[in-house]
Coordinates of C-alpha atoms in Angstrom, one line a residue:
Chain A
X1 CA -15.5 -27.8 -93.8
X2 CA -12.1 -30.3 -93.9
X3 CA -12.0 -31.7 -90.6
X4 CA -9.0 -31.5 -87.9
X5 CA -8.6 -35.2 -88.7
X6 CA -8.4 -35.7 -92.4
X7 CA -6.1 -32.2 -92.2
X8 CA -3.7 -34.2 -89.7
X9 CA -3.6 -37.3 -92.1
X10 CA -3.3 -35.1 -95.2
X11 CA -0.2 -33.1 -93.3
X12 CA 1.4 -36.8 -92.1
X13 CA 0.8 -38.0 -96.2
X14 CA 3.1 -35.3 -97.3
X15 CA 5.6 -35.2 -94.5
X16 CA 5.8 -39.2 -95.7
X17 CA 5.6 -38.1 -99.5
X18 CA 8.6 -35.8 -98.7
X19 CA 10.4 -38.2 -96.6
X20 CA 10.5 -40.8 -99.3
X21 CA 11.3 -38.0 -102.2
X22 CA 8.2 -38.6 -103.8
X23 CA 7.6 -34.5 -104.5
X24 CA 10.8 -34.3 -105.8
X25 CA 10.1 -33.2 -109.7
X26 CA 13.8 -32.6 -110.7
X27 CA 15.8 -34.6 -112.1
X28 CA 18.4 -36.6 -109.9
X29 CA 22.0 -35.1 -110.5
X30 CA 24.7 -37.8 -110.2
X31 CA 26.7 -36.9 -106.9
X32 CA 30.3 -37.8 -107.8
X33 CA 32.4 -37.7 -104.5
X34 CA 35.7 -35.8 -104.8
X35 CA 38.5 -36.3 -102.3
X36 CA 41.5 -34.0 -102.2
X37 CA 44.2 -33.0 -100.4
X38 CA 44.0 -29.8 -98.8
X39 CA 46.6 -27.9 -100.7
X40 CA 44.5 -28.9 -103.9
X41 CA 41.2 -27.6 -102.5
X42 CA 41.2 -24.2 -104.1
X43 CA 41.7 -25.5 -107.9
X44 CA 39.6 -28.4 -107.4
X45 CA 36.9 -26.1 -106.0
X46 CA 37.4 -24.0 -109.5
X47 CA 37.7 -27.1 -111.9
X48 CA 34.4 -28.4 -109.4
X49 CA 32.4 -25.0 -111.1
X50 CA 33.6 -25.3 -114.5
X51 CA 33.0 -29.0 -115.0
X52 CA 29.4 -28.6 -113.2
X53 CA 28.6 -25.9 -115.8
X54 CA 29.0 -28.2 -119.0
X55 CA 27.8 -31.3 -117.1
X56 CA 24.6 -30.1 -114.6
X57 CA 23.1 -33.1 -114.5
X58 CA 26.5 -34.6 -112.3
X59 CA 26.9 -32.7 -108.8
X60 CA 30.3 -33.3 -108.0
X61 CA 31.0 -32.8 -104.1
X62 CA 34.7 -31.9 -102.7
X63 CA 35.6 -33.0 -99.5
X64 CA 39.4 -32.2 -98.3
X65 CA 41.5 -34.1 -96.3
X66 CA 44.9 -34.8 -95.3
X67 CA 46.7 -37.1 -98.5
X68 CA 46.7 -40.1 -96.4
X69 CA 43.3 -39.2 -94.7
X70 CA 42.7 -38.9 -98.3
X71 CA 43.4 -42.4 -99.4
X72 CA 42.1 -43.7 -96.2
X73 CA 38.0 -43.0 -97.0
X74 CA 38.5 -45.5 -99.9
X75 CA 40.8 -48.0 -98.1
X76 CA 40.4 -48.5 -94.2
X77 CA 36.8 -46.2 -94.2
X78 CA 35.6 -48.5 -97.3
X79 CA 33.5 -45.4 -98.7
X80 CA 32.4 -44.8 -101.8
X81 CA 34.0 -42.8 -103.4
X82 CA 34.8 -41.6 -107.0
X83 CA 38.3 -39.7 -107.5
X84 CA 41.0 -39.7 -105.2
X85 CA 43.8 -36.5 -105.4
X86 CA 46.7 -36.5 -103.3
X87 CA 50.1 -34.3 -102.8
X88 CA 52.3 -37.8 -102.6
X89 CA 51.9 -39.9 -105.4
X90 CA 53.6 -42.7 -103.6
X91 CA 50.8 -42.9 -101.2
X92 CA 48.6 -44.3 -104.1
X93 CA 50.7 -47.3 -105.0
X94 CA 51.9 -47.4 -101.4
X95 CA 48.4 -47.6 -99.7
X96 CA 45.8 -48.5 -103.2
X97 CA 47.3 -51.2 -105.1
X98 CA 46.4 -53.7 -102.6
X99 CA 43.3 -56.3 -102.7
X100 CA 40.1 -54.7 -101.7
X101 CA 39.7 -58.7 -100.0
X102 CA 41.2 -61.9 -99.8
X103 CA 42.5 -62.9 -103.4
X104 CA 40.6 -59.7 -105.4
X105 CA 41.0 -56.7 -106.9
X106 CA 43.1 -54.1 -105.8
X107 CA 41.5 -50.9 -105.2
X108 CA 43.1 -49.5 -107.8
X109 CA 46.5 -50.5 -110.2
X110 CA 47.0 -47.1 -111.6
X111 CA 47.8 -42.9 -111.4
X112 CA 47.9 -40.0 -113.5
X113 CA 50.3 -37.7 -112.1
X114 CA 49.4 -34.0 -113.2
X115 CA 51.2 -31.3 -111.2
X116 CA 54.2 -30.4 -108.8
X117 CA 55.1 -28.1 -106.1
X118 CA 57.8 -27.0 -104.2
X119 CA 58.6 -25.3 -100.7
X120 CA 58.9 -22.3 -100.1
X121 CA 58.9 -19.7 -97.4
X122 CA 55.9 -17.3 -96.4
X123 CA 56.2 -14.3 -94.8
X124 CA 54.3 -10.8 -94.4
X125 CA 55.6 -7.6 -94.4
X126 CA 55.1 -7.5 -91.0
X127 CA 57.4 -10.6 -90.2
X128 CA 60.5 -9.9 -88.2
X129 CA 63.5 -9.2 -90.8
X130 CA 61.2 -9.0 -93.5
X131 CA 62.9 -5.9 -94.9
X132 CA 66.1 -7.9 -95.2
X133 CA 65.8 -11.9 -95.9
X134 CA 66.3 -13.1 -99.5
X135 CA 66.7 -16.4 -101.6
X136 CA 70.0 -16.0 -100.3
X137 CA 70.4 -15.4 -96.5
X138 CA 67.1 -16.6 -95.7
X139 CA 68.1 -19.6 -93.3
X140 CA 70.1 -17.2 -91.5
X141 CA 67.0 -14.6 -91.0
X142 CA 65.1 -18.0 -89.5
X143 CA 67.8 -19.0 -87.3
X144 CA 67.7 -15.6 -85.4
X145 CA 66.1 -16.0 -82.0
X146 CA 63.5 -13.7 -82.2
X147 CA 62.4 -15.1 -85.3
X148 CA 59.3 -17.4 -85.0
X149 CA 59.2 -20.3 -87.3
X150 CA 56.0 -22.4 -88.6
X151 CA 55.0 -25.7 -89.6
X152 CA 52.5 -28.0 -89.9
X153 CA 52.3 -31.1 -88.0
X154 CA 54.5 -33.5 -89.7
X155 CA 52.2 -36.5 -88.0
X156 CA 49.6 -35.4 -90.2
X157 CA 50.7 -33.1 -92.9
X158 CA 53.2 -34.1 -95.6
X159 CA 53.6 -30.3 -95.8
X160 CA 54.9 -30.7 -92.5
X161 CA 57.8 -33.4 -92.6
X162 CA 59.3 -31.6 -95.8
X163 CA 59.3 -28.7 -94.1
X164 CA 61.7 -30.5 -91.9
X165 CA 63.3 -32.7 -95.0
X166 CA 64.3 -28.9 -96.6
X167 CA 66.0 -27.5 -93.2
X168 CA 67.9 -30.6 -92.7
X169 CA 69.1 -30.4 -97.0
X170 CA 69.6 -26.8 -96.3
X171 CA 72.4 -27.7 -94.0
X172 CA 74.0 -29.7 -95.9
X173 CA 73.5 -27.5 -99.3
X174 CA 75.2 -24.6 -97.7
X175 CA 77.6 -26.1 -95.6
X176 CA 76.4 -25.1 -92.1
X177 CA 76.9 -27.7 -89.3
X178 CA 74.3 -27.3 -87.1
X179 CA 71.4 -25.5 -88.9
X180 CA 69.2 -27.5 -88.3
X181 CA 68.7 -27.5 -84.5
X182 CA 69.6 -23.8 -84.8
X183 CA 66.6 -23.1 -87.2
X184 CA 64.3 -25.9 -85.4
X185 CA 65.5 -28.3 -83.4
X186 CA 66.7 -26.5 -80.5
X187 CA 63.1 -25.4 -79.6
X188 CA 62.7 -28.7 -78.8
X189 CA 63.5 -30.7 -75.2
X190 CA 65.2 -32.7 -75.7
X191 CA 66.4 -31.0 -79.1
X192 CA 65.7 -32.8 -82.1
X193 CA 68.5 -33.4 -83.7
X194 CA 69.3 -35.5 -86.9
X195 CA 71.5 -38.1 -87.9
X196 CA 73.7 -39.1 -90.4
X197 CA 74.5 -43.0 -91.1
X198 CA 75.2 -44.3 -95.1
X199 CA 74.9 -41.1 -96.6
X200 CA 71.5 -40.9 -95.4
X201 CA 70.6 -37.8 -92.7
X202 CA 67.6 -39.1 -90.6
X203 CA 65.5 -37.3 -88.3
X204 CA 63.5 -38.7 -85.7
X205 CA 60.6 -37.4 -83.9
X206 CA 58.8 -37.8 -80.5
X207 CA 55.4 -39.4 -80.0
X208 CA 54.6 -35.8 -79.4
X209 CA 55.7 -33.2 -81.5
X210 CA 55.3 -30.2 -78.9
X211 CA 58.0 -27.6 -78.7
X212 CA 59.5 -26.4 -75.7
X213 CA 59.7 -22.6 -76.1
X214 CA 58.1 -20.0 -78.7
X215 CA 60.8 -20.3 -81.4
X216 CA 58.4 -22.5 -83.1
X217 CA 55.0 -23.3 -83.4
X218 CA 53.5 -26.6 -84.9
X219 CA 49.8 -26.9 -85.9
X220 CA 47.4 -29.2 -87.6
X221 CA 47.5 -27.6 -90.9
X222 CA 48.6 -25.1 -93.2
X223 CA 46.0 -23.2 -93.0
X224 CA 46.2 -22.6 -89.2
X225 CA 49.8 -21.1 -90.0
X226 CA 48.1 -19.1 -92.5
X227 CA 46.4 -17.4 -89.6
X228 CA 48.7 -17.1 -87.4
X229 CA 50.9 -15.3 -90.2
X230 CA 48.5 -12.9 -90.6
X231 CA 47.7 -12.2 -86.9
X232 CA 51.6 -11.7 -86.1
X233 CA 52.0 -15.0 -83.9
X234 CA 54.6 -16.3 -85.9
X235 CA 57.4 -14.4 -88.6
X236 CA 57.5 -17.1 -91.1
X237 CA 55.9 -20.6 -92.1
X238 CA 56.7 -23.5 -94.3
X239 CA 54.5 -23.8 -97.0
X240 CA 53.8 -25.1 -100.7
X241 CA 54.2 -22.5 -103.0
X242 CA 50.8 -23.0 -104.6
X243 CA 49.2 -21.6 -101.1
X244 CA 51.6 -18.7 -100.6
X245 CA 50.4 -17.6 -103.9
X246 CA 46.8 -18.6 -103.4
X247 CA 46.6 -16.5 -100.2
X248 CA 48.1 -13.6 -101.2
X249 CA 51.6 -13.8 -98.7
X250 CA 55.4 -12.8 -99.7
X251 CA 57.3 -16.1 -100.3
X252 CA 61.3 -16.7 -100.8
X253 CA 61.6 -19.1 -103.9
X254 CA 64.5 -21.9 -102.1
X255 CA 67.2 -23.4 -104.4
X256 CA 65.9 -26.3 -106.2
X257 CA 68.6 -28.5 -104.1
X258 CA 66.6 -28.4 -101.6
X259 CA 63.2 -27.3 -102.3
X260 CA 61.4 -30.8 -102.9
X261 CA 60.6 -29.9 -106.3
X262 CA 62.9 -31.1 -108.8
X263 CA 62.2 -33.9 -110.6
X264 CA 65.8 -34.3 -111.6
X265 CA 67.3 -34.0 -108.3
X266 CA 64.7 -37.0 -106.7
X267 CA 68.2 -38.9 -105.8
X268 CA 69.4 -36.3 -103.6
X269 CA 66.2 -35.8 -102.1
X270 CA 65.9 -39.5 -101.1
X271 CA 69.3 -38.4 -98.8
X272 CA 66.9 -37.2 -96.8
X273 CA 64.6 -39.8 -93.6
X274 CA 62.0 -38.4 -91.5
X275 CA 60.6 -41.0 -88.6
X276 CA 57.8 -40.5 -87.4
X277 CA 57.0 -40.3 -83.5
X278 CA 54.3 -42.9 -84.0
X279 CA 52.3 -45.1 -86.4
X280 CA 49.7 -43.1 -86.6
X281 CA 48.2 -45.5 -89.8
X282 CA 48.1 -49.3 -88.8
X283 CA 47.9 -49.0 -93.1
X284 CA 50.6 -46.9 -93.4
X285 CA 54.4 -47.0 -92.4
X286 CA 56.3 -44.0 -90.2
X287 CA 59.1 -43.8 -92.2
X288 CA 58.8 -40.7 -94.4
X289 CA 61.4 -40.5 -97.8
X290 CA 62.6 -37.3 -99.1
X291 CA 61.2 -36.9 -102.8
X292 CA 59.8 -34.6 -105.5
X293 CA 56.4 -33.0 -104.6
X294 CA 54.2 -34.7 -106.8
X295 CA 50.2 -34.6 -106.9
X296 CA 48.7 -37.7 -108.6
X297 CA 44.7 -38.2 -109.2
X298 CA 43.4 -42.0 -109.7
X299 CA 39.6 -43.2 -109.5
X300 CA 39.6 -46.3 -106.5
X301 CA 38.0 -49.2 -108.9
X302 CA 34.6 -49.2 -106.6
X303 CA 34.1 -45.8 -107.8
X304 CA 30.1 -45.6 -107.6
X305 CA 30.1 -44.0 -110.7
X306 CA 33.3 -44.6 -113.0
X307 CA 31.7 -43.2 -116.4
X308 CA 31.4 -39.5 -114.5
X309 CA 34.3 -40.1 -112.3
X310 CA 36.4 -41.1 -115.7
X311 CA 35.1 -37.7 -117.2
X312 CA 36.6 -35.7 -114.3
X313 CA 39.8 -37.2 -114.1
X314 CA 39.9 -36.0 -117.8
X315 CA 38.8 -32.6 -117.2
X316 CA 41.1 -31.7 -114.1
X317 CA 44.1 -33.2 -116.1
X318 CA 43.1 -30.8 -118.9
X319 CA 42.3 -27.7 -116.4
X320 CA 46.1 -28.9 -115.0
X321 CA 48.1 -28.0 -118.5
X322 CA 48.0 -24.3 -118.2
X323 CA 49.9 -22.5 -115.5
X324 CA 47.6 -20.8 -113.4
X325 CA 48.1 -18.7 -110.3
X326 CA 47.9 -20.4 -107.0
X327 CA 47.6 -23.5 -108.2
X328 CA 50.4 -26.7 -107.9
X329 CA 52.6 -25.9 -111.1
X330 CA 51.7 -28.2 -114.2
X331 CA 54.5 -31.5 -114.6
X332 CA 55.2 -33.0 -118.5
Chain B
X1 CA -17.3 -62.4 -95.0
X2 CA -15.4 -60.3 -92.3
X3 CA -17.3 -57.3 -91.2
X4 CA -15.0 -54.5 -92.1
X5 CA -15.3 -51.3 -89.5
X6 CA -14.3 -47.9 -90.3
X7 CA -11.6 -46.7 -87.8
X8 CA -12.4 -43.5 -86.4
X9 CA -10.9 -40.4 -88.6
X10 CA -8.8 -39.6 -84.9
X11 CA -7.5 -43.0 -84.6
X12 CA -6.4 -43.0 -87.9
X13 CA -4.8 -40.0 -88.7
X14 CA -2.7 -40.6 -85.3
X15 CA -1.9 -44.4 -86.4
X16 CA -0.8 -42.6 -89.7
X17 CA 1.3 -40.1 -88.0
X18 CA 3.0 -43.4 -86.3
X19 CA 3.3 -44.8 -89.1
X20 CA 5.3 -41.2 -90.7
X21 CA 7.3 -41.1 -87.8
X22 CA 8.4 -44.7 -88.0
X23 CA 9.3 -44.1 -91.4
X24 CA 11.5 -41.2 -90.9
X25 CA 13.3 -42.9 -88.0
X26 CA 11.9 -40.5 -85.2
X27 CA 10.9 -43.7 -83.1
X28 CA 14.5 -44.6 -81.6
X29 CA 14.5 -48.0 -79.3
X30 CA 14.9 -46.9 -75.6
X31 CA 18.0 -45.8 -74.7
X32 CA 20.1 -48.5 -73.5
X33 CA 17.6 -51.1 -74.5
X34 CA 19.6 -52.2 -77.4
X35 CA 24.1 -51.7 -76.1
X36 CA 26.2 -52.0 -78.7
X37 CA 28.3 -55.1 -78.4
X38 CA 31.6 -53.3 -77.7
X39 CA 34.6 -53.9 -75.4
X40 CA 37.3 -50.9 -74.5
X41 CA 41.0 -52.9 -73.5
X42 CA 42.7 -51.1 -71.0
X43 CA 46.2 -52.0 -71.4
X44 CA 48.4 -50.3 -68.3
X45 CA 49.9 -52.3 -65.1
X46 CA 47.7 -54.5 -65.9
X47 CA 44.9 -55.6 -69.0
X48 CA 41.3 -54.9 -68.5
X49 CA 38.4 -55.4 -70.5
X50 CA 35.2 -52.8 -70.0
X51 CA 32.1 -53.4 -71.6
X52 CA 30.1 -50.9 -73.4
X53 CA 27.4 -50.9 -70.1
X54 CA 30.2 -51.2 -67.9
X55 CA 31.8 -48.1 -69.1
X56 CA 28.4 -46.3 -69.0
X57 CA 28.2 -47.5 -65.3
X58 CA 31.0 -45.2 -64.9
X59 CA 30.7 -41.8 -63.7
X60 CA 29.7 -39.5 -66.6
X61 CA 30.8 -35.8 -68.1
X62 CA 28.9 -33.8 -70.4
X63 CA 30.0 -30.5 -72.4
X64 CA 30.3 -28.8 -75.5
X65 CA 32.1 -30.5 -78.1
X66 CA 33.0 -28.9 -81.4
X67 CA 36.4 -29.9 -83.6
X68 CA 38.0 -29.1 -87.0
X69 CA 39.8 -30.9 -89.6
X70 CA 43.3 -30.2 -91.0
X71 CA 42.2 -28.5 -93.8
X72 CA 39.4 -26.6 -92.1
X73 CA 36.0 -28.0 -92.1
X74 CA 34.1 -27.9 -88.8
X75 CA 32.2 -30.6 -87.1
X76 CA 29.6 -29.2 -84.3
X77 CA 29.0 -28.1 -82.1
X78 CA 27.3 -30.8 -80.2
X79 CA 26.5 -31.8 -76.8
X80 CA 28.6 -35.2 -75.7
X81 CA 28.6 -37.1 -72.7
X82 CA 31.4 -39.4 -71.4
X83 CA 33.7 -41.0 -69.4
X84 CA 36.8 -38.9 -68.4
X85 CA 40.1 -40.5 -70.2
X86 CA 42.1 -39.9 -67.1
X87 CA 39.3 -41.9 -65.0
X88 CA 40.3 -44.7 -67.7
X89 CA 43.7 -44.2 -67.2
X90 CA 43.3 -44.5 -63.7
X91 CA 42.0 -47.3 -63.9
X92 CA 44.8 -48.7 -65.9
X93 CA 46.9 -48.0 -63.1
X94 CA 47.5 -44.4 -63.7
X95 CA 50.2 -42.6 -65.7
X96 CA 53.0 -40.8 -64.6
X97 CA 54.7 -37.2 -65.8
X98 CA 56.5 -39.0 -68.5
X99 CA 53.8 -41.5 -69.2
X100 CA 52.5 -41.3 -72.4
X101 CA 48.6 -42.7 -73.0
X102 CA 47.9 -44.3 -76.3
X103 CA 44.1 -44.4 -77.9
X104 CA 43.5 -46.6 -80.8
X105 CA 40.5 -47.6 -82.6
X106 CA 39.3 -50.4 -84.9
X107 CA 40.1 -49.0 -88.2
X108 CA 43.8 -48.6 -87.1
X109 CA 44.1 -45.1 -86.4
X110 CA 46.3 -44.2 -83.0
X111 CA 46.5 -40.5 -81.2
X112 CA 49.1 -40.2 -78.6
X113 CA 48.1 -38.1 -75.9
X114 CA 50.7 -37.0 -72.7
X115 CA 49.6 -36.0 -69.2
X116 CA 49.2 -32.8 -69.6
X117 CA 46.6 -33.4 -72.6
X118 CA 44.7 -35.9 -70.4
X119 CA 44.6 -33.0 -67.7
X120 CA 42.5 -30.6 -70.9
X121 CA 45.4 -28.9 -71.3
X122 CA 48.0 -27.8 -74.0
X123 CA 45.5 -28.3 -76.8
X124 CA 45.2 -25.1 -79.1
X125 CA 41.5 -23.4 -79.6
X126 CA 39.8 -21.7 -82.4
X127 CA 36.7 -19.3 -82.9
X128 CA 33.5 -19.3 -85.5
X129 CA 36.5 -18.0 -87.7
X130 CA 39.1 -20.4 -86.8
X131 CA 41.4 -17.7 -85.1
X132 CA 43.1 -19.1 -82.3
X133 CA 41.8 -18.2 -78.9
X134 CA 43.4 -18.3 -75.3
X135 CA 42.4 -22.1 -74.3
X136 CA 39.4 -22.3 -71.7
X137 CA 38.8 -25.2 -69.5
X138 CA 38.6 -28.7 -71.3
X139 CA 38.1 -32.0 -70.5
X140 CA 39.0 -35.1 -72.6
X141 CA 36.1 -37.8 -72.7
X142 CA 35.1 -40.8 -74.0
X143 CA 31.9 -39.8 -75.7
X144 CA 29.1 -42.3 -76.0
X145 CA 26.2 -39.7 -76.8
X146 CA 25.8 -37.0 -78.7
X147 CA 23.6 -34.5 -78.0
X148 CA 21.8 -37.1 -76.3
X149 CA 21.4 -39.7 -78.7
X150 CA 23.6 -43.2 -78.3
X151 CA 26.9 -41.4 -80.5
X152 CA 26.4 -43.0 -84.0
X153 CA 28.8 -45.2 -86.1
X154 CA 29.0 -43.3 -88.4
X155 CA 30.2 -40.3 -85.5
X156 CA 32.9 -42.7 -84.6
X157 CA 30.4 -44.6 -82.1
X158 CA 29.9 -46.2 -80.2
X159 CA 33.1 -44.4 -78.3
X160 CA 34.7 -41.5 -79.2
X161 CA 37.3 -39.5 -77.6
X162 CA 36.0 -36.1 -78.0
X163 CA 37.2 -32.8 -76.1
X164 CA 34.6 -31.0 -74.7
X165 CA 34.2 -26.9 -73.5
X166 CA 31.7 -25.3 -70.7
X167 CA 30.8 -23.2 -73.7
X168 CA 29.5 -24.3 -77.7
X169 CA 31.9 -21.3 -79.1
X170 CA 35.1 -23.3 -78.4
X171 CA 36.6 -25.2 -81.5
X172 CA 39.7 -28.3 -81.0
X173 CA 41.9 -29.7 -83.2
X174 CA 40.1 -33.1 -84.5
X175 CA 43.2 -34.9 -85.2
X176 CA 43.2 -35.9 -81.2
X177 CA 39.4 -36.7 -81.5
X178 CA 40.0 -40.9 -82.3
X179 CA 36.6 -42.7 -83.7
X180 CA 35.8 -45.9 -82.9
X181 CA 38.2 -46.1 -79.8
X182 CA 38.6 -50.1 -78.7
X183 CA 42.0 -49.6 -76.6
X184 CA 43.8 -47.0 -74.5
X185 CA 47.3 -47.7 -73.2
X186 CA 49.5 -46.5 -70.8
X187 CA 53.1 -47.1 -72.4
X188 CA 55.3 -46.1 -69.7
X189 CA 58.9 -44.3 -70.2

């Protein structure tokens, strides 16, 4: 008979043995850490499968975060991390192609851009004036009063300040004085309204970003305006065209003037400021330039495993070529 | 040569068990033995500089604390106990209607809150499922445990501002939830 003693010591062995991994009889799969922005979560989540099936022994792991949030894990957070995959591609040279310390290496000194996107607007059938807005007369549908308006919070989504980069060119591309506060600003006290200097139209926002009546509604992300969409608290939302598709919604395609995703048009774009109530970053600025929506992928140069990391940078810029629903449309 | 004794089976399988736990880090140093060295600037009327024991002097909050990303993922929920942000503020001479309270932290990230946010209010809440719910009563803290453990670095320790529920079904926006806080201001308008 095993006594109580030796069973204890036996039981405390292989809670130790455990502990230190020593029962662990497969082999270790190479955890490659992923970091996207949110609006590239769904393909990366597909590309994450596909490239898992012809490589099992690497486990890559997606974790989604705002672009900037994004960068930040590699930069002010100093994690290890192996691909980096943001919805600005500025942000990379902006906030990676500095000195990881004093006098070395930057962090990284390059980007692959691989795929675009433009604004749109979402809608349900069950949105106020559903049955009647088009590519057309759509920013008169959202300036109707009882028409509630959505966006995410341009302090932390870059979803959020085109959204308000789009209204503002939307004035001006249709030759209606005054749009914007109608469509946005107005819900706001006091109203937010832009100005013009040097051919440049510059709105600037308050420390907090909290509108005065229901008109509009501001939340943390895109996918909270998702929900409120399809709960009926709001008529219509701001959104990247990828994710109207991805979830299924009615969108209005917007004139390529002033939907953020022309490459050709970047000049015109640029017309466009958006301050920020607050430096949120100490790394980044608040000052927010109109441009084409461009995702770019880049592998920060203390990737823990650059070899695997490399291989995946391949393999999403391949998966990007084709033209596949819901996701940000493939660039040349 | 040194007489060797056989320890008794008992004493040795419970030295062994020690020994397990100490290896899986289940043998914590006494709480409060071991402070972080950690200083909170209060910057209102005028500057003050709290200590990590001075601020857990202070008089202390405990709820349900439970917050979500931008892009969805959900941290929690977990138990967190605190110092009330507008018992800070009040100690940095107060804020006013207008006022508007800054929170910063080491790695250079800010939140900007207003009065009404240091009162719990105006924040928006979510279920299990992230629908949005009618907002119960909250509190905004300055955590420095977490679920009764000293709040971890790696949690945004040793001080957090966390918002915290009577109930563990109540989910907040994490952008407002600043790690590593070192400074709150008062910036008055």
């Amino acid at each position: 008979m095993i006594r109580p003693a030796v069973t204890l010591a036996f039981i405390a062995l292989a809670i130790l043995a455990a502990a230190a991994g020593c029962t662990d009889t497969e082999p270790e799969r190479t955890v490659l850490t992923v970091i996207p922005a949110g609006s590239l979560l769904h393909p990366l989540e597909e590309i994450e499968a596909a490239f898992e099936n012809q490589h099992p022994d690497i486990d890559v792991r997606i974790e989604g975060h705002g672009s900037i949030q994004a960068v930040r894990q590699v930069t002010d957070l100093r994690r290890d991390i192996d691909v980096v995959a943001v919805a600005d591609a500025s942000l990379i040279p902006d906030m990676m192609y500095i000195p990881m310390t004093e006098g070395g290496e930057n962090y990284t000194d390059w980007y692959a851009p691989f795929a675009g996107n433009e604004i749109v607007i979402a809608y349900t059938d069950r949105s106020t004036g559903a049955e009647e807005i088009t590519s057309e007369n759509w920013y008169r549908v959202l300036a109707r009063p009882d028409v509630r308006v959505g966006f995410s919070n341009p302090m932390l989504d870059a979803c959020g300040y085109r959204a308000l980069m789009v209204t503002a060119l939307a004035e001006e591309h249709y030759g209606e004085p005054g749009l914007f506060e109608t469509i946005i600003g107005n819900a706001f006290d006091p109203p937010l309204t832009p100005t013009h200097a040097d051919g440049i139209t510059t709105i600037t926002l308050p420390e907090r970003i909290r509108p005065a009546d229901e008109k509009v509604v501001i939340r943390d992300g895109s996918i909270y305006l998702l929900s409120l969409l399809d709960a009926g608290g709001i008529d219509y939302a701001f959104e990247y065209r990828s994710v109207a598709e991805e979830h299924g919604l009615r969108w209005i395609d917007l004139p390529p003037e002033i939907n953020l995703g022309s490459a050709e048009l970047a000049d015109d774009y640029q017309k466009v400021h958006v301050t920020l109530g607050f430096q949120r970053f100490r790394s980044i600025g608040s000052e927010r330039i109109g441009q084409p929506i461009v995702y770019a992928i880049t592998m920060p140069r203390n990737a823990p495993y650059p070899d695997e990391a490399r291989m995946f940078v391949d393999f999403v810029l391949t998966a990007f070529h084709e033209r596949r629903a819901g996701w940000p449309t493939p660039i040349e | 040569m040194i007489p060797v004794r056989r320890l008794p089976p008992t004493l040795f399988a419970v030295m062994l068990l020690g020994a397990v736990a100490l290896a899986c880090g289940c043998l914590g140093t006494a709480e409060g033995a071991d402070a972080p060295d950690w200083n909170l600037t209060l910057a209102g009327d005028q500057e003050t500089v709290l200590t990590f024991a001075e601020i857990r002097a202070l008089p202390a909050v405990e709820g349900y604390g439970y917050s979500v990303s931008t892009v969805g993922i959900k941290y929690g929920p977990n138990t967190y106990r605190g110092v009330l942000l507008a018992d800070l503020v009040e100690m940095a001479g107060g804020a006013g209607a207008e006022d508007l309270i800054y929170v910063s932290a080491e790695d250079g990230y800010l939140w900007v809150f207003d009065l009404p946010q240091l009162q719990g209010e105006e924040f928006f809440t979510f279920d299990e499922n992230l629908r949005e719910i009618p907002a119960p009563p909250l509190k905004v803290i300055l955590a420095y445990d977490q679920d009764g453990e000293p709040l971890a670095y790696e949690e945004g320790g040793p001080l957090r501002l966390v918002v915290i529920a009577e109930t563990p079904d109540v989910i907040t926006e994490g952008s407002s939830w600043v790690k590593w806080v070192d400074r709150i201001e008062v910036h008055r308008r």
